[in-house]
Short mmCIF file of C-alpha atoms (C1' of nucleotides) in Angstrom, two decimals:
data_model
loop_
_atom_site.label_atom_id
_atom_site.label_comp_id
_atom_site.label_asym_id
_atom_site.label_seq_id
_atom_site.Cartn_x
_atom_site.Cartn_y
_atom_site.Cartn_z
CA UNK A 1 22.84 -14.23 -26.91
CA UNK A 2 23.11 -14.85 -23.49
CA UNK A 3 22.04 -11.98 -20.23
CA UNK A 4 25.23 -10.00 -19.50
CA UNK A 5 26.80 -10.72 -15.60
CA UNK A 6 25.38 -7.41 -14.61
CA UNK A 7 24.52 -8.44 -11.00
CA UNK A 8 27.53 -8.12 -7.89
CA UNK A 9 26.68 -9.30 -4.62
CA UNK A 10 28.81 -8.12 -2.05
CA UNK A 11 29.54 -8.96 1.26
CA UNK A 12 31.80 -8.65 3.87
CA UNK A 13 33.94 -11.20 5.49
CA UNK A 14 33.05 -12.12 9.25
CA UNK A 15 32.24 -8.51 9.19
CA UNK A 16 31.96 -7.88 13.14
CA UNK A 17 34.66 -9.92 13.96
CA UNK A 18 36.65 -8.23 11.50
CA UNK A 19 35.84 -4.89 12.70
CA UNK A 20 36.65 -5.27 15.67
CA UNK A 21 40.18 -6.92 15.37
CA UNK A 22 40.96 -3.38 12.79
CA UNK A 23 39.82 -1.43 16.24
CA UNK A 24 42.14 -3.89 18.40
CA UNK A 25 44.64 -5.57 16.91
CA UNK A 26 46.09 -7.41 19.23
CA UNK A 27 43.05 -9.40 19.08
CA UNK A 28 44.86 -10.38 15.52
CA UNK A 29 44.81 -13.78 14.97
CA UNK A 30 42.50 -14.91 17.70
CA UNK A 31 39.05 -16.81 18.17
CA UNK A 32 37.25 -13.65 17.99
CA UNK A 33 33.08 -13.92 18.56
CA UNK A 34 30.45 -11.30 18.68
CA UNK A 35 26.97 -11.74 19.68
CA UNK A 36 25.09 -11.75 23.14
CA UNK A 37 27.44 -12.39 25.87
CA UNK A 38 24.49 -14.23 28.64
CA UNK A 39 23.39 -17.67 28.94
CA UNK A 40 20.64 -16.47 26.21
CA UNK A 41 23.15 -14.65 23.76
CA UNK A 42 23.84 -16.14 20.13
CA UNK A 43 26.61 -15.56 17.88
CA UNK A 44 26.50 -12.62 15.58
CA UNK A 45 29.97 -12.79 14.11
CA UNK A 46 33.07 -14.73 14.55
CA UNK A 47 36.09 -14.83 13.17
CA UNK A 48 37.94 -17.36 10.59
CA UNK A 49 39.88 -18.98 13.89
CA UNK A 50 36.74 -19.21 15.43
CA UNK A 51 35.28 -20.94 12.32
CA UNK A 52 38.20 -23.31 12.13
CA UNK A 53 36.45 -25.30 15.41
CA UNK A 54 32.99 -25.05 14.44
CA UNK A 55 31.77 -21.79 15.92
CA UNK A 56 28.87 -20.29 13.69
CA UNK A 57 26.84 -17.62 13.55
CA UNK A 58 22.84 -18.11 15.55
CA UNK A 59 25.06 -20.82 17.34
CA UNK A 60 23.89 -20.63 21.31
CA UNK A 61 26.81 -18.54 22.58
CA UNK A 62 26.73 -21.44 25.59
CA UNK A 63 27.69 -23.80 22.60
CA UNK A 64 30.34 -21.30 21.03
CA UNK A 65 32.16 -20.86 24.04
CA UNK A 66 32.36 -24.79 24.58
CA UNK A 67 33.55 -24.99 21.19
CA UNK A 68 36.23 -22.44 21.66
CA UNK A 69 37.66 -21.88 25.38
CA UNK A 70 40.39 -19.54 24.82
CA UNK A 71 37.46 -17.34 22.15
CA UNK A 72 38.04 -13.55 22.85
CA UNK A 73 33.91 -13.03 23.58
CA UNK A 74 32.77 -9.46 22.99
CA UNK A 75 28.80 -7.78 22.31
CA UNK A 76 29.40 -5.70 19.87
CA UNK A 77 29.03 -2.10 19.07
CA UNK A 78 26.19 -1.72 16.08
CA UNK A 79 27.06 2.18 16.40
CA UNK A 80 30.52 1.29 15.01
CA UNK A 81 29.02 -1.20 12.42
CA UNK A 82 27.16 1.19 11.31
CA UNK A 83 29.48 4.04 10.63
CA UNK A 84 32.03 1.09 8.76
CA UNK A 85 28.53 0.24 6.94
CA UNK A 86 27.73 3.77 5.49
CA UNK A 87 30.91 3.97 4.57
CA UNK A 88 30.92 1.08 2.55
CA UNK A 89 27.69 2.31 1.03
CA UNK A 90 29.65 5.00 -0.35
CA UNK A 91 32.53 3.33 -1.57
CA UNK A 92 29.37 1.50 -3.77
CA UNK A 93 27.89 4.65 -4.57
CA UNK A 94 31.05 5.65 -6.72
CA UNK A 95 30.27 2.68 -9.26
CA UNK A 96 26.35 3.02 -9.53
CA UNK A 97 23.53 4.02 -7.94
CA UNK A 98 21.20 0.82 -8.38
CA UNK A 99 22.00 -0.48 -4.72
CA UNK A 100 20.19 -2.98 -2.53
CA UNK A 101 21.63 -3.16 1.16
CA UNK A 102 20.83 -6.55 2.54
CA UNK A 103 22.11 -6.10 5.87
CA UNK A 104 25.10 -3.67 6.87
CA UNK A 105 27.56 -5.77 5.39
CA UNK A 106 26.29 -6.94 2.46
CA UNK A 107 24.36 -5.60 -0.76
CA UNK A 108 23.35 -6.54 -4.43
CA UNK A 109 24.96 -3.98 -6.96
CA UNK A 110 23.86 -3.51 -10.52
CA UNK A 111 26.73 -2.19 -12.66
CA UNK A 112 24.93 -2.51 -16.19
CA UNK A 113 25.49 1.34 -16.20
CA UNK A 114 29.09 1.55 -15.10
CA UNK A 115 30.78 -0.48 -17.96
CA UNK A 116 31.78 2.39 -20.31
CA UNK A 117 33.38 4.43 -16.85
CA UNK A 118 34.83 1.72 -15.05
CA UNK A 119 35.39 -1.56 -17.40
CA UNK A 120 33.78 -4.80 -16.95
CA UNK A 121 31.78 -6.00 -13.99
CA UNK A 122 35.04 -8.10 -13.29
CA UNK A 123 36.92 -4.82 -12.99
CA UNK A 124 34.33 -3.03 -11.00
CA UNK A 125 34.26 -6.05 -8.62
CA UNK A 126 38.51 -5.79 -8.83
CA UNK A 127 38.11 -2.11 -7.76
CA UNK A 128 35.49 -2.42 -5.30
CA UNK A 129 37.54 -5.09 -3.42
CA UNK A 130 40.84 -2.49 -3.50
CA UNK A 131 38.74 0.62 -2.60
CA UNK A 132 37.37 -1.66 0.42
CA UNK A 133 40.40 -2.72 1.70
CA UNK A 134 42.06 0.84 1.36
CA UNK A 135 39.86 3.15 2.95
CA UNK A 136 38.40 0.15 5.10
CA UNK A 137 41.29 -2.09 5.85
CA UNK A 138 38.98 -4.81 5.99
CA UNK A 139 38.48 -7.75 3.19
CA UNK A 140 35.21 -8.76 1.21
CA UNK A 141 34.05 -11.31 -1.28
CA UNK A 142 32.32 -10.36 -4.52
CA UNK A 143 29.88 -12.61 -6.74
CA UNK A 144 29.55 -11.82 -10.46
CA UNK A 145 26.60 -13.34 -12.07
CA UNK A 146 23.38 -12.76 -14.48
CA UNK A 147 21.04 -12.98 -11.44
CA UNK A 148 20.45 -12.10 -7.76
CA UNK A 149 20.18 -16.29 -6.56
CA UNK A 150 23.58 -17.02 -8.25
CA UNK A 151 25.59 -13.81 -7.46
CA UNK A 152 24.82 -14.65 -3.88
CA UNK A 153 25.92 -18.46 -4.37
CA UNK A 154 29.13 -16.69 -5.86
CA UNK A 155 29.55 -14.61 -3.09
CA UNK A 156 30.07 -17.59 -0.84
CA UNK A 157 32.30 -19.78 -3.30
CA UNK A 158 34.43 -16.44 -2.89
CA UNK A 159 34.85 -16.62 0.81
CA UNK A 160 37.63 -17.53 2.57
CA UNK A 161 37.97 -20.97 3.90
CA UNK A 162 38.36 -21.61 7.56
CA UNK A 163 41.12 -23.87 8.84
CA UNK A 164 43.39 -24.97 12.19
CA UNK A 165 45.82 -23.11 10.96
CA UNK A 166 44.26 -20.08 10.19
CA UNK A 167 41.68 -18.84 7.29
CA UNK A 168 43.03 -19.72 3.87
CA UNK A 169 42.48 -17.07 1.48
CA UNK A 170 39.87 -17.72 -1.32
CA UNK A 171 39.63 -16.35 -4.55
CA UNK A 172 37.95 -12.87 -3.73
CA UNK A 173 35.72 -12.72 -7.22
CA UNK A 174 33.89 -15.38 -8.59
CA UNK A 175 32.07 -15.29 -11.32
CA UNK A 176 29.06 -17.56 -12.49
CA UNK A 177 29.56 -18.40 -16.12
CA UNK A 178 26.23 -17.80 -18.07
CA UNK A 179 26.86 -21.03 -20.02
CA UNK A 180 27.25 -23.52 -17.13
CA UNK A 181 24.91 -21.89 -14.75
CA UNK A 182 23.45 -25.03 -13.82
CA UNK A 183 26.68 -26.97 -13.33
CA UNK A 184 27.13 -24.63 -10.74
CA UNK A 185 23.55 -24.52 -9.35
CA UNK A 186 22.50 -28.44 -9.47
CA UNK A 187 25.28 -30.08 -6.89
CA UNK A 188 24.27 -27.73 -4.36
CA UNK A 189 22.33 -28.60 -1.47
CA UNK A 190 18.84 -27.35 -1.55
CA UNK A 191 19.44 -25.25 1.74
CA UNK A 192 21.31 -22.73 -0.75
CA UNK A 193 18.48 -21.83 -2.09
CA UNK A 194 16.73 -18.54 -1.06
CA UNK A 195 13.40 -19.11 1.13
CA UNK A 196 14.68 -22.69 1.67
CA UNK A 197 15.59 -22.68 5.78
CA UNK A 198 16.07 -26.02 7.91
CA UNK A 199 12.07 -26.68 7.99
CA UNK A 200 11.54 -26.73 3.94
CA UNK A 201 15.12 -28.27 3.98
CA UNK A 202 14.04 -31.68 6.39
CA UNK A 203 10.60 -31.74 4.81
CA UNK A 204 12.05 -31.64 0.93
CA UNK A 205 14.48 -34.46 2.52
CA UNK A 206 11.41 -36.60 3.52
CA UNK A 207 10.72 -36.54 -0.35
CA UNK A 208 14.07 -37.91 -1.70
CA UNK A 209 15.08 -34.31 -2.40
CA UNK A 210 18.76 -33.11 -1.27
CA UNK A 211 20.17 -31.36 -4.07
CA UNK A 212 18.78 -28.14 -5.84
CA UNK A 213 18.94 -30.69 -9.05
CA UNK A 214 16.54 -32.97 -7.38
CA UNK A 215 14.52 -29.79 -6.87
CA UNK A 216 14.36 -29.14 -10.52
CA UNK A 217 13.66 -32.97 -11.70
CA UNK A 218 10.86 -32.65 -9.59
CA UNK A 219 7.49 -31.68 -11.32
CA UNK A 220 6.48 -28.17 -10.14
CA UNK A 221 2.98 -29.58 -9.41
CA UNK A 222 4.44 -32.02 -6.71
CA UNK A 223 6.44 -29.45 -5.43
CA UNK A 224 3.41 -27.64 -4.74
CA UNK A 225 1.89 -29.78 -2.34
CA UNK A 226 4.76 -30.33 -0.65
CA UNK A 227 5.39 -26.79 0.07
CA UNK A 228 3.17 -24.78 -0.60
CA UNK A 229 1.95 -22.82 -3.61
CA UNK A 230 3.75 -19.79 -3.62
CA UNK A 231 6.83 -21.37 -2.25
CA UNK A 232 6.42 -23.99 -4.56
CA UNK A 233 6.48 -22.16 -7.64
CA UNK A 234 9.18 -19.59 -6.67
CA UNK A 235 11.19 -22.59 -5.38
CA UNK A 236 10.88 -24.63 -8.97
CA UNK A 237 12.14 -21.32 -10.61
CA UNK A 238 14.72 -20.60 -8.94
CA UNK A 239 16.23 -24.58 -9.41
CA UNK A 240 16.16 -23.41 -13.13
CA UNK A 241 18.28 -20.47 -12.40
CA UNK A 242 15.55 -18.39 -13.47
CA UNK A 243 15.74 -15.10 -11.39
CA UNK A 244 14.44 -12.44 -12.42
CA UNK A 245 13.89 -10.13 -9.43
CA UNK A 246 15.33 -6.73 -9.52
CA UNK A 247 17.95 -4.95 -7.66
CA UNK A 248 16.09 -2.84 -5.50
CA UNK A 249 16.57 0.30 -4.29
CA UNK A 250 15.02 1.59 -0.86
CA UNK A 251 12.37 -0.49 0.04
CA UNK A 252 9.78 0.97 2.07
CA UNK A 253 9.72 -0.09 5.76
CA UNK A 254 7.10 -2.30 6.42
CA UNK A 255 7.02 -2.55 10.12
CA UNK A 256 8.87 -1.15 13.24
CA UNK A 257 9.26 -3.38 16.58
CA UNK A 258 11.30 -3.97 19.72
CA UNK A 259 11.42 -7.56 21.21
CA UNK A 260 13.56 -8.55 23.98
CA UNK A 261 14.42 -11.97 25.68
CA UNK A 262 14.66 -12.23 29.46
CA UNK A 263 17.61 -13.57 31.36
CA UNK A 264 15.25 -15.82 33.33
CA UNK A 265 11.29 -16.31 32.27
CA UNK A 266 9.30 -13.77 33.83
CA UNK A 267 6.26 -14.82 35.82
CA UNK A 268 4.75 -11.15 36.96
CA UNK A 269 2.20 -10.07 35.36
CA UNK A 270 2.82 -6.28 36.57
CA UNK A 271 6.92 -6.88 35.10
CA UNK A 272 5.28 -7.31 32.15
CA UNK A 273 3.51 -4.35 32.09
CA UNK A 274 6.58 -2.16 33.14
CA UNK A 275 8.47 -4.11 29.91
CA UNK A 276 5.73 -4.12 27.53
CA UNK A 277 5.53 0.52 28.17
CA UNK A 278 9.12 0.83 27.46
CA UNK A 279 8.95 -1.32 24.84
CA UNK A 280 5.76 0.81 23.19
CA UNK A 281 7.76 4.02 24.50
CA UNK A 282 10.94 2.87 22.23
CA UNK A 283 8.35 2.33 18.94
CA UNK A 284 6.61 5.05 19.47
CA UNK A 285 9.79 6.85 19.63
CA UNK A 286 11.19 5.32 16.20
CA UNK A 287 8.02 5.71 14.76
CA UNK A 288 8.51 9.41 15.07
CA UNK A 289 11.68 10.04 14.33
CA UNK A 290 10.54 8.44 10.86
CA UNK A 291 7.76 10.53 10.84
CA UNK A 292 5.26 7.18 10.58
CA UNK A 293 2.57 5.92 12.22
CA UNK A 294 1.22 2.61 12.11
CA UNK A 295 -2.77 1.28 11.99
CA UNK A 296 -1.93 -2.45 13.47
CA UNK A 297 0.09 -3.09 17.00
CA UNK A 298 1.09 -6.68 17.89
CA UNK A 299 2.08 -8.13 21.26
CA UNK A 300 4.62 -11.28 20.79
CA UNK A 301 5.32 -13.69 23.95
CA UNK A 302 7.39 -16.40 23.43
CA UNK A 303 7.14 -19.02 26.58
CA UNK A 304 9.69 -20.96 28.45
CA UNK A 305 9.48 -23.90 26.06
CA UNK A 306 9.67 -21.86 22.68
CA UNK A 307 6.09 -21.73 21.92
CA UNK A 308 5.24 -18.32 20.53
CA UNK A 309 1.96 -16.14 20.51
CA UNK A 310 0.70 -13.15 19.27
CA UNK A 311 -2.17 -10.73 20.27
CA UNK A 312 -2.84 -7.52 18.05
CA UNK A 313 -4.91 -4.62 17.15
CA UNK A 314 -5.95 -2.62 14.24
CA UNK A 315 -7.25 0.60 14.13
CA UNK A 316 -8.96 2.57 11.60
CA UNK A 317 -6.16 5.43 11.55
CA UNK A 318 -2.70 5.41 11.98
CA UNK A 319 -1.24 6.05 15.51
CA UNK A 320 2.39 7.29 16.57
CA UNK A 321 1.71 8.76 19.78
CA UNK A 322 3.46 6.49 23.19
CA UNK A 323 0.63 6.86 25.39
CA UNK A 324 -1.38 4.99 22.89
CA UNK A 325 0.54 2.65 22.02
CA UNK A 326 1.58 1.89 25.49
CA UNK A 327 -2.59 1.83 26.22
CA UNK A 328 -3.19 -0.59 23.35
CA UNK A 329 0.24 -2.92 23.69
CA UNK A 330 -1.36 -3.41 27.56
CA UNK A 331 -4.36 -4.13 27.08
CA UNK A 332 -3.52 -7.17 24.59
CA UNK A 333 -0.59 -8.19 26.92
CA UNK A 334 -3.24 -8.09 29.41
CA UNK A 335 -5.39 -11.04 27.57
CA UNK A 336 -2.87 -13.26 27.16
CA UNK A 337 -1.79 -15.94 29.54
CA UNK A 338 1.62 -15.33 31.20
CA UNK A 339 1.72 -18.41 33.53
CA UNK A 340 3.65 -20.62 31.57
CA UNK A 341 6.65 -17.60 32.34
CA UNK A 342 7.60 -15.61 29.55
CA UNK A 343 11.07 -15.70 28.36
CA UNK A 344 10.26 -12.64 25.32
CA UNK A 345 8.29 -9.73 24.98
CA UNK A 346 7.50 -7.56 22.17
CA UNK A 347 5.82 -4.93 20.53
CA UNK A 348 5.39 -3.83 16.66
CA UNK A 349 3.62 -1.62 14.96
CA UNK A 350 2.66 -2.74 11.27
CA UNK A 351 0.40 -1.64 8.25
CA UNK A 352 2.66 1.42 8.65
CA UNK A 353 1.77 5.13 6.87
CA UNK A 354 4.05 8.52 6.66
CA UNK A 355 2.93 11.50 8.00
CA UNK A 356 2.17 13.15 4.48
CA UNK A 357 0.35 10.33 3.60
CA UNK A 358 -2.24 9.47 6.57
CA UNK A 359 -2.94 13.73 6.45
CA UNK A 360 -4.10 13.31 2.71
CA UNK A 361 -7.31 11.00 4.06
CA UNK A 362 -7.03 11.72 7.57
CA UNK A 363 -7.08 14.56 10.01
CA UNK A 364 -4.27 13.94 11.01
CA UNK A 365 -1.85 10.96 12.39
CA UNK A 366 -2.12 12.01 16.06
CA UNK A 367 -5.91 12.83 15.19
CA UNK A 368 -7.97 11.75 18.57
CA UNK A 369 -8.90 8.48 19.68
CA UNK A 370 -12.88 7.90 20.37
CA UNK A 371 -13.94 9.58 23.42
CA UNK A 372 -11.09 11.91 23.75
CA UNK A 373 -11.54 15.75 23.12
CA UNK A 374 -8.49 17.53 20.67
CA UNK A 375 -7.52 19.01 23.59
CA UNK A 376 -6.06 16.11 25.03
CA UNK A 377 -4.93 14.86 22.02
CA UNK A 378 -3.13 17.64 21.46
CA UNK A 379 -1.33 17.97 24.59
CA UNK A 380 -0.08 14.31 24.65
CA UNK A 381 1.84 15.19 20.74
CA UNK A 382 3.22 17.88 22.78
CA UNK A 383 4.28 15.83 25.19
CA UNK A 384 6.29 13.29 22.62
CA UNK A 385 7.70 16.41 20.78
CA UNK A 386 8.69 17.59 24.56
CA UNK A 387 10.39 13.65 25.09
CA UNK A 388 11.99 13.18 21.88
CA UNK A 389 13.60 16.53 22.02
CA UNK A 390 14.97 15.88 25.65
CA UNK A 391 15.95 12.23 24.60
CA UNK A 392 17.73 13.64 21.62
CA UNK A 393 19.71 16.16 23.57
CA UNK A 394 20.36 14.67 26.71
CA UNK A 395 20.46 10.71 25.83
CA UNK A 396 17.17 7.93 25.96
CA UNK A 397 17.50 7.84 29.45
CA UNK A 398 16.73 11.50 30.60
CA UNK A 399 13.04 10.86 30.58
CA UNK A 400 10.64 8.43 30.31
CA UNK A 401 7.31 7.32 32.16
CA UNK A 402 6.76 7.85 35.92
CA UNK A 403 5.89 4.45 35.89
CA UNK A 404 9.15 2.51 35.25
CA UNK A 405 11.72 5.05 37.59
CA UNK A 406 12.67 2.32 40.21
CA UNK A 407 11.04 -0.61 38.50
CA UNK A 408 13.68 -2.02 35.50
CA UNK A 409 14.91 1.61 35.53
CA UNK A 410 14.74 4.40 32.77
CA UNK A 411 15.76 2.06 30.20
CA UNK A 412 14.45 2.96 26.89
CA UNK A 413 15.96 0.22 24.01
CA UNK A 414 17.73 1.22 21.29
CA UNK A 415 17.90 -0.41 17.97
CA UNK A 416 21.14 -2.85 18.16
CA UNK A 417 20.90 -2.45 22.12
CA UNK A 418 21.59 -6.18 23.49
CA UNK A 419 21.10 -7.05 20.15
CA UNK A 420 22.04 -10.88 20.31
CA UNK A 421 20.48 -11.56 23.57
CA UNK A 422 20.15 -11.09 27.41
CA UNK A 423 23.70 -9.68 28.74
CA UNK A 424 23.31 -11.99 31.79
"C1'" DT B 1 23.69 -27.10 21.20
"C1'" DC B 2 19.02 -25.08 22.96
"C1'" DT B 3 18.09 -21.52 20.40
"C1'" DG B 4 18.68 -13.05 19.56
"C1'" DG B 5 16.54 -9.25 17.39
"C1'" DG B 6 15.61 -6.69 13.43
"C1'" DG B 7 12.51 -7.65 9.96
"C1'" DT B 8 9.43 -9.83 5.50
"C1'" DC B 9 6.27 -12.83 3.58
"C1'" DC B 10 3.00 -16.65 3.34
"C1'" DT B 11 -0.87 -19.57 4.84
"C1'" DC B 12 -4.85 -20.70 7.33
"C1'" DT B 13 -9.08 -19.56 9.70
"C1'" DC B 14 -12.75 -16.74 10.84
"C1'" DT B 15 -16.08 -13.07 10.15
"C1'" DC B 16 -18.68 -10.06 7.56
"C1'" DA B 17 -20.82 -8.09 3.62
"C1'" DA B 18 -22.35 -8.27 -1.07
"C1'" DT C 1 -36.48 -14.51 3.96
"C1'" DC C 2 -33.21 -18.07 3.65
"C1'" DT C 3 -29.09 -20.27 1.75
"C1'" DG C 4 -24.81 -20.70 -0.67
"C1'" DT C 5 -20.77 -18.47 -2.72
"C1'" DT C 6 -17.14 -15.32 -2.97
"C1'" DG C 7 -13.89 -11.92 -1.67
"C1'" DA C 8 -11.82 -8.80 1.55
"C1'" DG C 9 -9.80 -7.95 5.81
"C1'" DA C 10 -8.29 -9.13 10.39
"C1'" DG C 11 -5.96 -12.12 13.43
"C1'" DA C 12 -2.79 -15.72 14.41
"C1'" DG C 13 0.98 -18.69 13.53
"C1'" DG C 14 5.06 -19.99 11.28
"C1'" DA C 15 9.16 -20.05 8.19
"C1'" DC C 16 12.70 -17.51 6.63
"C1'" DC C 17 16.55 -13.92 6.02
"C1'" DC C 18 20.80 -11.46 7.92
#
DNA sequence: TCTGGGGTCCTCTCTCAA
DNA sequence: TCTGTTGAGAGAGGACCC
């Protein structure tokens, strides 16, 4: 007896793009792209006209517009992408509750509970597709299959096909047959495979190895060494069509960060500074709102010819507070070498605890740093309480530190803010 | 072509303690 | 007391995903 084809992925076609040609539509039938809009910016979205001439998404937006001249650019609004995205969550929601959201337009559904309401996972798919383009007015695709790894590949045989004169529809659904899984699977290039990005890709090539069959003729030993153990063994697996990972409902965050790239590499140490508190402002802020607090902060520069380092921190307790943050993300900025110019900045916070948790073992999560008395501690939560409440009411940019008023401004980043890159 | 920003996960190296 | 082994944890780097 073979596994029923409980698994749908879902996802959304040139979602952005397509959003924001249902907002404007005389933008209909245009080279639409969204991403960052600067000499920096990449492309987050485009639409099937766009596709037709070789725009991509993570394509250099320099690149894209070459490509496409006459491309309507825009930067997107993640508010609106959002709001579309819940909404779509809840069109999911009607046919079961086992979801896993991948991204805001696309998530893994399992509908082994839904058969006796709403038919076969073909129909469910079927309905999912009309409920979408009802309330949504926008198209998706839908993959059918006994596992996560092939109801993705599905997903994408489902897609509509881009072409000169305009996006040919594709099939919608498609379903992987259980029996001829790996007629399906084998002919594909090893790149389809999850965990398998251009570096694995180039040095699986170097080994005779193009296809996901080669993959699986190869012995899982060799594969190994040339990738790694855990990689290795996952990869070997998943050749085999063997899958068994869960749909997975609300994984716990893991980590909260802000990163930003400059428009041109910055050389000033003391602009670094300014960036580096707003930056730890911004977390600290998130990490609030969430009610977390995290044990390990990391500084990320990224240098003017791509090389990347990182400085970080643990602590023994978890900390949520901005001052602190903004002390600790300093000080490590403050070690590293920002010569070279720095063309991106960052902060995170990882190794991440809720409230109710770090107050079962600890004091509490804005408990006191060494040296300083409760006092003190207590008055800087105020003081965040006092912020966030201000920022909440009156927008991020009503207050802030003394420190950055007349220096890159009261600029606080927001998640999805300049999201694909420097708007210069 | 010249490469964003949100993340997760893995590997390697080093240190420290048992 | 010294030496070797092992495991845990931290720190750093890198690959990958959408």
């Amino acid at each position: 007896m073979t596994a029923p084809l409980d698994i749908l992925h879902v996802d959304m076609d040139a979602f952005f793009a397509a959003v924001e040609i249902l907002d404007d539509p005389s933008l209909q039938g245009l080279p639409v792209i969204v991403g960052g809009t600067g000499s920096r910016g990449v492309v987050a979205s485009c639409s099937y006209e766009a596709r037709a001439v070789g725009v991509r998404s993570a394509m250099p937006m320099v690149e894209a517009r070459r490509r496409c001249p006459r491309a309507v650019v825009l930067s997107g609004r993640h508010g609106r992408y959002g709001e579309v995205s819940r909404r779509l969550h809840e069109i999911f929601e009607v046919f079961t509750p086992i979801i896993e959201p991948i991204s805001l337009d696309e998530a893994f559904l399992d509908v082994s509970g839904g058969h006796r309401l709403f038919g076969s996972s073909m129909e469910i798919a079927e309905a999912i597709r009309a409920r979408v383009a009802e309330d949504l007015k926008l198209s998706c695709s839908v993959g059918i299959a006994r596992c996560k790894l092939l109801a993705k590949l599905a997903s994408r045989a489902a897609k509509p096909i881009a072409s000169v004169s305009g996006p040919l529809a594709g099939p919608g659904i498609f379903v992987v047959d259980p029996e001829r899984e790996l007629e399906f699977l084998h002919p594909r290039p090893v790149s389809d495979l999850w965990g398998v990005g251009p570096r694995t890709a180039e040095r699986l090539a170097r080994y005779g190895i193009a296809t996901i069959g080669d993959l699986a003729n190869v012995d899982a030993e060799h594969l190994v060494r040339f990738v790694g153990r855990s990689a290795g063994a996952q990869l070997h697996d998943l050749a085999w069509a063997r899958d068994d990972r869960p749909v997975e409902m609300g994984r716990p965050v893991k980590s909260v960060g802000h990163e930003e790239t400059f428009a041109v590499d910055v050389h000033d140490r003391e602009q670094l500074r300014l960036e580096v508190t707003r930056m730890a402002e911004a977390v600290g802020s998130r990490l609030r709102a969430s009610d977390l607090g995290g044990r390990t902060v990391t500084v990320k520069l990224r240098y003017g010819d791509f090389t990347t380092i990182t400085r970080s921190h643990s602590l023994h307790r978890p900390v949520a507070s901005s001052a602190e943050l903004v002390k600790i993300a300093a000080a490590l900025l403050s070690g590293a070498d920002v010569h070279p110019g720095v063309r991106l900045l960052g902060v995170s916070v990882s190794s991440l605890e809720t409230r109710a948790a770090a107050s079962g073992e600890q004091l509490s999560l804005w408990e006191p740093a060494g040296g300083e008395t409760d006092l003190a501690s207590a008055a800087r939560a105020d003081l965040d309480a006092v912020v966030d409440a201000i920022r909440e009411r009156y927008g991020v940019a009503a207050v802030g530190p003394a420190a950055l008023v007349g220096a890159s401004g009261l600029r606080v980043k927001q998640l999805g803010d300049s999201q694909w890159g420097p708007s210069r």
